[in-house]
Amino acid sequence: MSSKQKFIGRSVPRLEDRTLLTGQGRFAADVNFPGQWAMRVVRSPIAHGRLRGIDASAALTMDGVHAVWTFADVAHIPPIPFRLTGLKALEPYQQRVMASDFVRYVGEPVAVVFADNAYIAEDAAETIELDIEPLEPVMKATDAPGPFDATKNTEPDVLHKGYGDVDAAFKAADSIVTLELSVGRHSGVPLETRGAIGYYNEALGRLEMHGAAKVPHWNRDTMGRMLGRTRDDFQLFEGHVGGGFGIRGEIYPEDLIVCAAALHFRKPIKWIEDRREHLITANHSRQQTHRIRAAIDAQGRILAIDDEFFHDNGAYMRTHAATVPDLAAAMLPGPYRVPAYRATAHIRLTNKTPCGTYRAPGRYESTFVRERLLDAIAANVGVDKVEIRKRNLLPKNAMPYALGLETLGTHIVYDSGDYGLLLDKALERAGWPKLQKEIAKRRANGEKVGAGVAMFVEKSGLGPFDDVRVEVKNDGNIELVTGAASVGQGVETAMAQICAETLGVDYTTVNVIHGQTDRIGRGLGAFASRVTVMTGEATKRASTKLRAHILNLAAELMQAEPTQLDIVDGEIVRTGGAPGPSMKLIDLAKAKPGELIAEDTFESTHMVYPYGVHVAAVRVDAETGGVAIEKYVMAYDVGKAVNPMLVEGQIAGGLAQGIGGALFEEFLYDEGGEPLSVTFADYLMPTAHEVPESSILITEDAPSPLNSLGLKGAGEGGTNPVGAVIASAIDDALQRPGAILSLPVTPQRLRAICKKT
Amino acid sequence: MSEKTDVTLTINGKDYAIAVEPRRTLADAIREDCGQTGTHIGCEHGVCGACTVIVDDAPVRSCLMFAVQAEGKAIRTVEGLADGDKLHPMQQAFMDNHGLQCGFCTPGFLMLAVGVLEREPNISDEALIDVLSSNLCRCTGYQNIIKSVRAAAQEMRK
Ligand code: FES
Ligand code: FES
């Protein structure tokens, strides 16, 4: 019996907090170098046009302006390549760092100004005159493809996924349910805008980029190749990051331009995005239209699903390439048994901001579509929405379940799960039968109230590897170096907890270093809810190794067998409290400087699959089109929660973003391609008023068999089904199945729906 | 536009003599001329509240005020909240209730909440949510922020 402290599974306070709470955080805009120049980007004011000329003469005469660059100055930089899900057919549509002959969205960089400070750079940018001949823009992904340039059109590729005999199933069906559904264009919109600071470190002959996020190692390798730098003479540094959500930290044009300029001018170059720029140039996401059909039997059991959808990717294929449509197509079946399946995904370009991923990419969309379909099937056969789900759910004994589809380079195999159990738990937490009674009563009094339920399977823990190095430093503190990154989700604390418990020290003594490409050779960063699973398991392995190594070293000094020793609270003691001398870790570290170190790797070729259920009750105001969320319950099985408080935090935060996409947020454009959502006054994110108190149930019923702790990631489960469940609840409130066919359900739209009878 | 005026900003009790253009925002002056980067800029158009500081006991959005307008006024920023190593009850409450994730909105929320509670220690729950809805957070979903501020309110009343 050891009295070792348990940290895994405990809601300990975050190590990150003190720095952030006292204003000592170091975000991109906080990074400064003496003698730096500010960069301002001149952007196309026209959605589609031929760029005929740029006149920068006035800017160049202004005091404090050093240079203006146009395409010719960056022509040596190749187009920005794909990071995930790249396809040959998509490559000709990659974005250059500045426009050369054509502009394809409002906000596309056409020139940059370098000046003494941001105010002067902005003044100068305003004097630059652009000669652009306007061309007809393509604004709808569902319209027939238009020209991209002389040789290509705006449909770069069509993805096909599926299995089974779909056509036979439709022939054999008792009935067929058909829907057209669409999800609006919204995105992560972190509160910190993007920023990049290029710095040429003369002393080391090293080019540096500060303000990195998400995937520093991948970006270093890729940008290094693009700029002709080696791994040693190009390094990226991640400071604090003010929210990620998929969009921050991908390689954008501005990152490359600041680095190229720092190298060329041998001056630190600082670029900090303003909010308008962010809303028109950083990755958008989500916008899809699905035409879906289900073949069902008389009991509402699904025989086949056939889905054709149109993915509006904006003006270029950015780093995520086909990731979002691919995930949407691959994960649409969700927790249900779908004997035959076919998805046809049209990747379409329009003259809008290019797209990438946003929290639960492809799943927010496909869960909305699938769960609307389940509700429609329920209405078709006349059973309730819970019953229809139960009839179609995959049973526990089907696990592990090979879906027969691939995405992100791996076969989808649901590793573990008990979907029916979680549904029961969620309904119980929501008090479903009582809720139904109350709703019926209030409805009889004329209130428009209703409830919805939605289920989903998430994915997380994308490999293929993660490395971790752990060392006991001479001051007795532990240093953990990883190639993971942080976007504010609590990586340092979670890794410290796993390391501390494994090793036998206090978690506050573990100092986690991440996002520094000069500290560890390779790393995959933070995306797709991968860190806790991949880096967590690597941390466990490295810490286990270090522990064994420490006990071996101590055994010699303490004249004992390693098996007779244990580490408790940073002290090496005899196992089970047996009497005998002990030794502090710090003393061993001093006695063996540089030796208390271990490294390990976790490799995995399969993802893990957390799953969840959301239940919502809403009240609709038919006069104003407003939706009040009266109750919201989220049940999520994460296999093992390292820090339940952080998991709940992720889920609650994810809910707010899901509500934004369900009810408020949308990037709108006029027919000419002019963006209409350019400030926080017209891109509406939920505030403390709109986000309800929610009830979060974290379960650990189905630990993952793919890692030693049973971990499944938790970053996206709060967001995934929110559009689906809100739509279901509004339908119910209106007592009109299938009333909601598109998101967001803004007040204007809902009023229009209420008026239509 | 480049004529500069001399102003002295008093931030957390310390004077900073700086020269700024009349159009320079207070947020930029605090961050860049006075080096206090705890105050953040999220929108520069008065909606997100990340730049909230306390000026003469009232929370204000420092992106909507010019530096020259703050001359002679007492400015408080997040850097002045803690008493040495001891966190302000508001900071402590945010830590205890997981009221922050990325921490970018946090200084703005702290200053907003402290400013309001100092003036109105017995603020009602409803009014409190009204006040907090004037700042944006993209990470937390707000519930933990509300919890934190409620907890701090109790503590501050003691
Ligand atoms: S930066 Fe001042 S309110 Fe957003
Ligand atoms: S904690 Fe990230 S924006 Fe509020």
PDB file of N, CA, C and O in Angstrom, chain A residues 14 18 21 27 29-30 119 123 187-189 191 241-243 275 358 488 645 649-650 653 657 665 680 685-687 689 691-693, chain B residues 23-25 28 31 37-38 40 42-45 47 78 85 91 94 98 100-102 104-105 110 130 133 136 138-143:
ATOM      1  N   ARG A  14      -5.791  24.515 -12.646  1.00  0.00           N
ATOM      2  CA  ARG A  14      -4.877  24.529 -13.793  1.00  0.00           C
ATOM      3  C   ARG A  14      -3.562  25.249 -13.482  1.00  0.00           C
ATOM      4  O   ARG A  14      -3.523  26.292 -12.827  1.00  0.00           O
ATOM      5  N   ARG A  18      -2.406  31.132 -13.267  1.00  0.00           N
ATOM      6  CA  ARG A  18      -1.853  32.297 -12.574  1.00  0.00           C
ATOM      7  C   ARG A  18      -1.283  33.315 -13.568  1.00  0.00           C
ATOM      8  O   ARG A  18      -1.572  34.510 -13.485  1.00  0.00           O
ATOM      9  N   LEU A  21      -4.098  35.040 -15.393  1.00  0.00           N
ATOM     10  CA  LEU A  21      -4.940  35.884 -14.543  1.00  0.00           C
ATOM     11  C   LEU A  21      -4.242  37.158 -14.101  1.00  0.00           C
ATOM     12  O   LEU A  21      -4.886  38.101 -13.664  1.00  0.00           O
ATOM     13  N   PHE A  27       0.795  36.627 -25.594  1.00  0.00           N
ATOM     14  CA  PHE A  27       0.072  36.339 -26.829  1.00  0.00           C
ATOM     15  C   PHE A  27       0.836  36.981 -27.996  1.00  0.00           C
ATOM     16  O   PHE A  27       1.772  37.761 -27.783  1.00  0.00           O
ATOM     17  N   ALA A  29       0.416  39.397 -30.080  1.00  0.00           N
ATOM     18  CA  ALA A  29       0.589  40.855 -30.140  1.00  0.00           C
ATOM     19  C   ALA A  29       1.517  41.369 -29.045  1.00  0.00           C
ATOM     20  O   ALA A  29       1.977  42.517 -29.092  1.00  0.00           O
ATOM     21  N   ASP A  30       1.793  40.539 -28.048  1.00  0.00           N
ATOM     22  CA  ASP A  30       2.667  40.964 -26.940  1.00  0.00           C
ATOM     23  C   ASP A  30       4.144  40.777 -27.265  1.00  0.00           C
ATOM     24  O   ASP A  30       5.012  41.180 -26.490  1.00  0.00           O
ATOM     25  N   TYR A 119       0.134  52.146 -37.302  1.00  0.00           N
ATOM     26  CA  TYR A 119      -0.688  53.282 -37.719  1.00  0.00           C
ATOM     27  C   TYR A 119      -0.227  53.792 -39.091  1.00  0.00           C
ATOM     28  O   TYR A 119      -1.032  54.030 -39.991  1.00  0.00           O
ATOM     29  N   ASP A 123      -2.233  53.746 -42.703  1.00  0.00           N
ATOM     30  CA  ASP A 123      -2.431  54.964 -43.509  1.00  0.00           C
ATOM     31  C   ASP A 123      -1.923  54.739 -44.927  1.00  0.00           C
ATOM     32  O   ASP A 123      -2.565  55.105 -45.903  1.00  0.00           O
ATOM     33  N   SER A 187     -17.601  29.958 -38.241  1.00  0.00           N
ATOM     34  CA  SER A 187     -16.215  29.558 -37.991  1.00  0.00           C
ATOM     35  C   SER A 187     -15.810  29.795 -36.540  1.00  0.00           C
ATOM     36  O   SER A 187     -16.580  30.313 -35.748  1.00  0.00           O
ATOM     37  N   GLY A 188     -14.581  29.412 -36.240  1.00  0.00           N
ATOM     38  CA  GLY A 188     -14.078  29.429 -34.869  1.00  0.00           C
ATOM     39  C   GLY A 188     -14.054  30.790 -34.213  1.00  0.00           C
ATOM     40  O   GLY A 188     -14.362  30.934 -33.043  1.00  0.00           O
ATOM     41  N   VAL A 189     -13.643  31.806 -34.972  1.00  0.00           N
ATOM     42  CA  VAL A 189     -13.565  33.175 -34.463  1.00  0.00           C
ATOM     43  C   VAL A 189     -12.997  33.246 -33.046  1.00  0.00           C
ATOM     44  O   VAL A 189     -13.687  33.643 -32.104  1.00  0.00           O
ATOM     45  N   LEU A 191     -11.048  34.723 -29.860  1.00  0.00           N
ATOM     46  CA  LEU A 191     -11.071  36.119 -29.418  1.00  0.00           C
ATOM     47  C   LEU A 191      -9.744  36.838 -29.703  1.00  0.00           C
ATOM     48  O   LEU A 191      -9.710  38.048 -29.852  1.00  0.00           O
ATOM     49  N   VAL A 241      -2.002  31.225 -26.752  1.00  0.00           N
ATOM     50  CA  VAL A 241      -2.860  31.273 -27.934  1.00  0.00           C
ATOM     51  C   VAL A 241      -4.296  31.500 -27.473  1.00  0.00           C
ATOM     52  O   VAL A 241      -4.825  30.732 -26.672  1.00  0.00           O
ATOM     53  N   GLY A 242      -4.889  32.553 -28.003  1.00  0.00           N
ATOM     54  CA  GLY A 242      -6.212  32.965 -27.526  1.00  0.00           C
ATOM     55  C   GLY A 242      -7.368  32.254 -28.192  1.00  0.00           C
ATOM     56  O   GLY A 242      -8.284  32.861 -28.723  1.00  0.00           O
ATOM     57  N   GLY A 243      -7.310  30.934 -28.176  1.00  0.00           N
ATOM     58  CA  GLY A 243      -8.378  30.120 -28.763  1.00  0.00           C
ATOM     59  C   GLY A 243      -7.962  29.583 -30.116  1.00  0.00           C
ATOM     60  O   GLY A 243      -7.300  30.275 -30.898  1.00  0.00           O
ATOM     61  N   ARG A 275      -9.837  42.839 -36.528  1.00  0.00           N
ATOM     62  CA  ARG A 275     -11.013  41.966 -36.496  1.00  0.00           C
ATOM     63  C   ARG A 275     -11.701  41.865 -37.845  1.00  0.00           C
ATOM     64  O   ARG A 275     -12.159  40.811 -38.230  1.00  0.00           O
ATOM     65  N   TYR A 358     -13.452  23.660 -38.411  1.00  0.00           N
ATOM     66  CA  TYR A 358     -13.928  24.328 -37.202  1.00  0.00           C
ATOM     67  C   TYR A 358     -14.487  23.236 -36.303  1.00  0.00           C
ATOM     68  O   TYR A 358     -15.232  22.376 -36.762  1.00  0.00           O
ATOM     69  N   GLY A 488      -5.130  26.759 -25.362  1.00  0.00           N
ATOM     70  CA  GLY A 488      -5.842  27.266 -24.195  1.00  0.00           C
ATOM     71  C   GLY A 488      -6.727  26.245 -23.515  1.00  0.00           C
ATOM     72  O   GLY A 488      -7.507  26.565 -22.637  1.00  0.00           O
ATOM     73  N   MET A 645     -12.936  18.527 -14.472  1.00  0.00           N
ATOM     74  CA  MET A 645     -13.258  19.951 -14.567  1.00  0.00           C
ATOM     75  C   MET A 645     -12.896  20.496 -15.955  1.00  0.00           C
ATOM     76  O   MET A 645     -13.652  21.261 -16.561  1.00  0.00           O
ATOM     77  N   GLY A 649     -15.318  21.831 -18.879  1.00  0.00           N
ATOM     78  CA  GLY A 649     -15.045  23.147 -19.466  1.00  0.00           C
ATOM     79  C   GLY A 649     -15.056  23.091 -20.985  1.00  0.00           C
ATOM     80  O   GLY A 649     -15.610  23.956 -21.657  1.00  0.00           O
ATOM     81  N   GLN A 650     -14.442  22.045 -21.519  1.00  0.00           N
ATOM     82  CA  GLN A 650     -14.426  21.879 -22.974  1.00  0.00           C
ATOM     83  C   GLN A 650     -15.843  21.702 -23.518  1.00  0.00           C
ATOM     84  O   GLN A 650     -16.211  22.256 -24.546  1.00  0.00           O
ATOM     85  N   GLY A 653     -17.896  24.975 -23.227  1.00  0.00           N
ATOM     86  CA  GLY A 653     -17.451  25.948 -24.224  1.00  0.00           C
ATOM     87  C   GLY A 653     -17.883  25.532 -25.621  1.00  0.00           C
ATOM     88  O   GLY A 653     -18.279  26.361 -26.446  1.00  0.00           O
ATOM     89  N   GLN A 657     -20.425  27.432 -28.721  1.00  0.00           N
ATOM     90  CA  GLN A 657     -20.134  27.583 -30.143  1.00  0.00           C
ATOM     91  C   GLN A 657     -21.181  26.866 -30.994  1.00  0.00           C
ATOM     92  O   GLN A 657     -21.561  27.338 -32.065  1.00  0.00           O
ATOM     93  N   GLU A 665     -24.853  32.632 -35.662  1.00  0.00           N
ATOM     94  CA  GLU A 665     -23.649  32.987 -36.420  1.00  0.00           C
ATOM     95  C   GLU A 665     -23.778  32.643 -37.888  1.00  0.00           C
ATOM     96  O   GLU A 665     -24.163  31.533 -38.238  1.00  0.00           O
ATOM     97  N   PHE A 680     -18.081  42.468 -35.105  1.00  0.00           N
ATOM     98  CA  PHE A 680     -18.810  41.689 -34.111  1.00  0.00           C
ATOM     99  C   PHE A 680     -20.239  42.211 -33.943  1.00  0.00           C
ATOM    100  O   PHE A 680     -21.041  41.609 -33.236  1.00  0.00           O
ATOM    101  N   MET A 685     -22.057  36.416 -32.032  1.00  0.00           N
ATOM    102  CA  MET A 685     -21.689  35.264 -31.217  1.00  0.00           C
ATOM    103  C   MET A 685     -22.508  35.321 -29.918  1.00  0.00           C
ATOM    104  O   MET A 685     -22.844  36.387 -29.440  1.00  0.00           O
ATOM    105  N   PRO A 686     -22.809  34.146 -29.364  1.00  0.00           N
ATOM    106  CA  PRO A 686     -23.590  34.133 -28.128  1.00  0.00           C
ATOM    107  C   PRO A 686     -22.855  34.850 -26.993  1.00  0.00           C
ATOM    108  O   PRO A 686     -21.630  34.798 -26.908  1.00  0.00           O
ATOM    109  N   THR A 687     -23.624  35.494 -26.131  1.00  0.00           N
ATOM    110  CA  THR A 687     -23.070  36.111 -24.927  1.00  0.00           C
ATOM    111  C   THR A 687     -23.593  35.345 -23.717  1.00  0.00           C
ATOM    112  O   THR A 687     -24.311  34.361 -23.864  1.00  0.00           O
ATOM    113  N   HIS A 689     -25.939  35.940 -22.012  1.00  0.00           N
ATOM    114  CA  HIS A 689     -27.405  35.874 -22.066  1.00  0.00           C
ATOM    115  C   HIS A 689     -27.927  34.663 -22.826  1.00  0.00           C
ATOM    116  O   HIS A 689     -28.949  34.094 -22.467  1.00  0.00           O
ATOM    117  N   VAL A 691     -26.318  31.749 -23.683  1.00  0.00           N
ATOM    118  CA  VAL A 691     -25.871  30.398 -23.363  1.00  0.00           C
ATOM    119  C   VAL A 691     -26.520  29.957 -22.048  1.00  0.00           C
ATOM    120  O   VAL A 691     -26.315  30.579 -21.015  1.00  0.00           O
ATOM    121  N   PRO A 692     -27.323  28.917 -22.091  1.00  0.00           N
ATOM    122  CA  PRO A 692     -28.043  28.518 -20.890  1.00  0.00           C
ATOM    123  C   PRO A 692     -27.140  27.767 -19.940  1.00  0.00           C
ATOM    124  O   PRO A 692     -26.057  27.307 -20.310  1.00  0.00           O
ATOM    125  N   GLU A 693     -27.601  27.640 -18.715  1.00  0.00           N
ATOM    126  CA  GLU A 693     -26.928  26.734 -17.803  1.00  0.00           C
ATOM    127  C   GLU A 693     -27.158  25.334 -18.350  1.00  0.00           C
ATOM    128  O   GLU A 693     -28.258  25.008 -18.781  1.00  0.00           O
TER     129      GLU A 693
ATOM    130  N   ARG B  23      -4.862  60.619 -32.044  1.00  0.00           N
ATOM    131  CA  ARG B  23      -5.752  59.526 -32.435  1.00  0.00           C
ATOM    132  C   ARG B  23      -5.375  58.178 -31.802  1.00  0.00           C
ATOM    133  O   ARG B  23      -6.025  57.183 -32.048  1.00  0.00           O
ATOM    134  N   ARG B  24      -4.315  58.148 -31.023  1.00  0.00           N
ATOM    135  CA  ARG B  24      -3.889  56.871 -30.466  1.00  0.00           C
ATOM    136  C   ARG B  24      -4.873  56.396 -29.399  1.00  0.00           C
ATOM    137  O   ARG B  24      -5.223  57.140 -28.488  1.00  0.00           O
ATOM    138  N   THR B  25      -5.282  55.142 -29.515  1.00  0.00           N
ATOM    139  CA  THR B  25      -6.261  54.661 -28.535  1.00  0.00           C
ATOM    140  C   THR B  25      -5.580  54.423 -27.194  1.00  0.00           C
ATOM    141  O   THR B  25      -4.371  54.170 -27.120  1.00  0.00           O
ATOM    142  N   ASP B  28      -3.903  50.960 -27.144  1.00  0.00           N
ATOM    143  CA  ASP B  28      -2.568  50.916 -27.736  1.00  0.00           C
ATOM    144  C   ASP B  28      -1.536  51.591 -26.836  1.00  0.00           C
ATOM    145  O   ASP B  28      -0.406  51.121 -26.705  1.00  0.00           O
ATOM    146  N   ARG B  31      -0.716  49.333 -23.887  1.00  0.00           N
ATOM    147  CA  ARG B  31       0.042  48.148 -24.283  1.00  0.00           C
ATOM    148  C   ARG B  31       1.424  48.502 -24.816  1.00  0.00           C
ATOM    149  O   ARG B  31       2.429  47.920 -24.422  1.00  0.00           O
ATOM    150  N   THR B  37       0.973  44.739 -21.269  1.00  0.00           N
ATOM    151  CA  THR B  37       0.284  43.976 -22.309  1.00  0.00           C
ATOM    152  C   THR B  37      -0.801  43.043 -21.767  1.00  0.00           C
ATOM    153  O   THR B  37      -1.368  42.252 -22.517  1.00  0.00           O
ATOM    154  N   GLY B  38      -1.102  43.148 -20.494  1.00  0.00           N
ATOM    155  CA  GLY B  38      -2.185  42.331 -19.936  1.00  0.00           C
ATOM    156  C   GLY B  38      -3.547  42.727 -20.496  1.00  0.00           C
ATOM    157  O   GLY B  38      -4.464  41.920 -20.554  1.00  0.00           O
ATOM    158  N   HIS B  40      -5.980  43.306 -23.383  1.00  0.00           N
ATOM    159  CA  HIS B  40      -5.969  42.715 -24.725  1.00  0.00           C
ATOM    160  C   HIS B  40      -6.897  43.431 -25.693  1.00  0.00           C
ATOM    161  O   HIS B  40      -7.842  44.094 -25.281  1.00  0.00           O
ATOM    162  N   GLY B  42      -9.360  42.627 -28.842  1.00  0.00           N
ATOM    163  CA  GLY B  42     -10.000  41.546 -29.584  1.00  0.00           C
ATOM    164  C   GLY B  42     -10.786  42.015 -30.788  1.00  0.00           C
ATOM    165  O   GLY B  42     -11.058  41.237 -31.692  1.00  0.00           O
ATOM    166  N   CYS B  43     -11.198  43.282 -30.791  1.00  0.00           N
ATOM    167  CA  CYS B  43     -12.031  43.726 -31.920  1.00  0.00           C
ATOM    168  C   CYS B  43     -11.748  45.158 -32.334  1.00  0.00           C
ATOM    169  O   CYS B  43     -12.007  45.533 -33.469  1.00  0.00           O
ATOM    170  N   GLU B  44     -11.277  45.989 -31.435  1.00  0.00           N
ATOM    171  CA  GLU B  44     -11.041  47.403 -31.713  1.00  0.00           C
ATOM    172  C   GLU B  44     -12.285  48.167 -32.121  1.00  0.00           C
ATOM    173  O   GLU B  44     -12.190  49.245 -32.693  1.00  0.00           O
ATOM    174  N   HIS B  45     -13.459  47.578 -31.924  1.00  0.00           N
ATOM    175  CA  HIS B  45     -14.645  48.385 -32.199  1.00  0.00           C
ATOM    176  C   HIS B  45     -15.695  48.292 -31.095  1.00  0.00           C
ATOM    177  O   HIS B  45     -16.879  48.455 -31.339  1.00  0.00           O
ATOM    178  N   VAL B  47     -16.972  45.993 -29.095  1.00  0.00           N
ATOM    179  CA  VAL B  47     -17.972  44.949 -28.874  1.00  0.00           C
ATOM    180  C   VAL B  47     -17.494  43.844 -27.928  1.00  0.00           C
ATOM    181  O   VAL B  47     -18.260  43.363 -27.100  1.00  0.00           O
ATOM    182  N   VAL B  78      -5.248  44.854 -15.372  1.00  0.00           N
ATOM    183  CA  VAL B  78      -5.147  43.548 -14.728  1.00  0.00           C
ATOM    184  C   VAL B  78      -3.826  43.375 -13.970  1.00  0.00           C
ATOM    185  O   VAL B  78      -3.768  42.688 -12.952  1.00  0.00           O
ATOM    186  N   ASP B  85       2.004  38.534  -4.310  1.00  0.00           N
ATOM    187  CA  ASP B  85       1.725  37.166  -4.728  1.00  0.00           C
ATOM    188  C   ASP B  85       0.278  36.773  -4.473  1.00  0.00           C
ATOM    189  O   ASP B  85      -0.182  35.741  -4.945  1.00  0.00           O
ATOM    190  N   GLN B  91      -9.587  37.150  -9.144  1.00  0.00           N
ATOM    191  CA  GLN B  91      -8.643  36.257  -9.828  1.00  0.00           C
ATOM    192  C   GLN B  91      -8.705  34.852  -9.227  1.00  0.00           C
ATOM    193  O   GLN B  91      -8.747  33.847  -9.933  1.00  0.00           O
ATOM    194  N   PHE B  94     -11.781  33.006 -10.310  1.00  0.00           N
ATOM    195  CA  PHE B  94     -11.673  32.493 -11.689  1.00  0.00           C
ATOM    196  C   PHE B  94     -10.837  31.211 -11.713  1.00  0.00           C
ATOM    197  O   PHE B  94     -11.134  30.283 -12.443  1.00  0.00           O
ATOM    198  N   HIS B  98     -12.658  27.495 -12.626  1.00  0.00           N
ATOM    199  CA  HIS B  98     -12.302  27.255 -14.034  1.00  0.00           C
ATOM    200  C   HIS B  98     -13.002  28.268 -14.949  1.00  0.00           C
ATOM    201  O   HIS B  98     -13.622  27.910 -15.950  1.00  0.00           O
ATOM    202  N   LEU B 100     -11.680  30.341 -16.868  1.00  0.00           N
ATOM    203  CA  LEU B 100     -10.916  30.734 -18.056  1.00  0.00           C
ATOM    204  C   LEU B 100     -10.366  29.497 -18.752  1.00  0.00           C
ATOM    205  O   LEU B 100     -10.129  28.478 -18.116  1.00  0.00           O
ATOM    206  N   GLN B 101     -10.201  29.625 -20.035  1.00  0.00           N
ATOM    207  CA  GLN B 101      -9.494  28.577 -20.784  1.00  0.00           C
ATOM    208  C   GLN B 101      -8.283  29.200 -21.458  1.00  0.00           C
ATOM    209  O   GLN B 101      -7.187  29.178 -20.917  1.00  0.00           O
ATOM    210  N   CYS B 102      -8.469  29.810 -22.628  1.00  0.00           N
ATOM    211  CA  CYS B 102      -7.282  30.387 -23.274  1.00  0.00           C
ATOM    212  C   CYS B 102      -6.803  31.624 -22.531  1.00  0.00           C
ATOM    213  O   CYS B 102      -5.665  32.034 -22.661  1.00  0.00           O
ATOM    214  N   PHE B 104      -7.629  34.749 -22.979  1.00  0.00           N
ATOM    215  CA  PHE B 104      -7.499  35.997 -23.729  1.00  0.00           C
ATOM    216  C   PHE B 104      -8.551  37.024 -23.312  1.00  0.00           C
ATOM    217  O   PHE B 104      -8.262  38.205 -23.178  1.00  0.00           O
ATOM    218  N   CYS B 105      -9.767  36.556 -23.075  1.00  0.00           N
ATOM    219  CA  CYS B 105     -10.837  37.476 -22.662  1.00  0.00           C
ATOM    220  C   CYS B 105     -10.730  37.827 -21.184  1.00  0.00           C
ATOM    221  O   CYS B 105     -11.400  38.735 -20.712  1.00  0.00           O
ATOM    222  N   LEU B 110     -12.186  40.284 -15.840  1.00  0.00           N
ATOM    223  CA  LEU B 110     -11.792  40.600 -14.459  1.00  0.00           C
ATOM    224  C   LEU B 110     -12.033  42.075 -14.167  1.00  0.00           C
ATOM    225  O   LEU B 110     -12.615  42.425 -13.134  1.00  0.00           O
ATOM    226  N   ASP B 130     -26.557  40.543 -17.049  1.00  0.00           N
ATOM    227  CA  ASP B 130     -26.641  41.659 -17.998  1.00  0.00           C
ATOM    228  C   ASP B 130     -25.272  42.280 -18.213  1.00  0.00           C
ATOM    229  O   ASP B 130     -24.839  42.501 -19.337  1.00  0.00           O
ATOM    230  N   SER B 133     -22.800  40.013 -19.973  1.00  0.00           N
ATOM    231  CA  SER B 133     -23.097  39.762 -21.389  1.00  0.00           C
ATOM    232  C   SER B 133     -22.525  40.859 -22.276  1.00  0.00           C
ATOM    233  O   SER B 133     -22.617  40.775 -23.493  1.00  0.00           O
ATOM    234  N   LEU B 136     -17.351  39.353 -24.552  1.00  0.00           N
ATOM    235  CA  LEU B 136     -17.410  38.062 -25.236  1.00  0.00           C
ATOM    236  C   LEU B 136     -16.312  37.129 -24.756  1.00  0.00           C
ATOM    237  O   LEU B 136     -15.188  37.557 -24.484  1.00  0.00           O
ATOM    238  N   ARG B 138     -14.966  33.179 -26.068  1.00  0.00           N
ATOM    239  CA  ARG B 138     -15.224  32.160 -27.081  1.00  0.00           C
ATOM    240  C   ARG B 138     -14.934  30.756 -26.565  1.00  0.00           C
ATOM    241  O   ARG B 138     -15.217  29.779 -27.224  1.00  0.00           O
ATOM    242  N   CYS B 139     -14.350  30.652 -25.369  1.00  0.00           N
ATOM    243  CA  CYS B 139     -13.910  29.329 -24.897  1.00  0.00           C
ATOM    244  C   CYS B 139     -14.811  28.700 -23.852  1.00  0.00           C
ATOM    245  O   CYS B 139     -15.039  27.503 -23.871  1.00  0.00           O
ATOM    246  N   THR B 140     -15.260  29.489 -22.879  1.00  0.00           N
ATOM    247  CA  THR B 140     -15.787  28.874 -21.654  1.00  0.00           C
ATOM    248  C   THR B 140     -17.278  28.580 -21.687  1.00  0.00           C
ATOM    249  O   THR B 140     -17.762  27.816 -20.853  1.00  0.00           O
ATOM    250  N   GLY B 141     -18.023  29.220 -22.575  1.00  0.00           N
ATOM    251  CA  GLY B 141     -19.470  29.059 -22.534  1.00  0.00           C
ATOM    252  C   GLY B 141     -20.101  29.844 -21.377  1.00  0.00           C
ATOM    253  O   GLY B 141     -21.263  29.648 -21.067  1.00  0.00           O
ATOM    254  N   TYR B 142     -19.319  30.705 -20.748  1.00  0.00           N
ATOM    255  CA  TYR B 142     -19.772  31.695 -19.761  1.00  0.00           C
ATOM    256  C   TYR B 142     -20.197  31.165 -18.394  1.00  0.00           C
ATOM    257  O   TYR B 142     -20.108  31.896 -17.407  1.00  0.00           O
ATOM    258  N   GLN B 143     -20.720  29.936 -18.311  1.00  0.00           N
ATOM    259  CA  GLN B 143     -21.283  29.528 -17.021  1.00  0.00           C
ATOM    260  C   GLN B 143     -20.245  29.595 -15.911  1.00  0.00           C
ATOM    261  O   GLN B 143     -20.556  30.022 -14.797  1.00  0.00           O
TER     262      GLN B 143
END
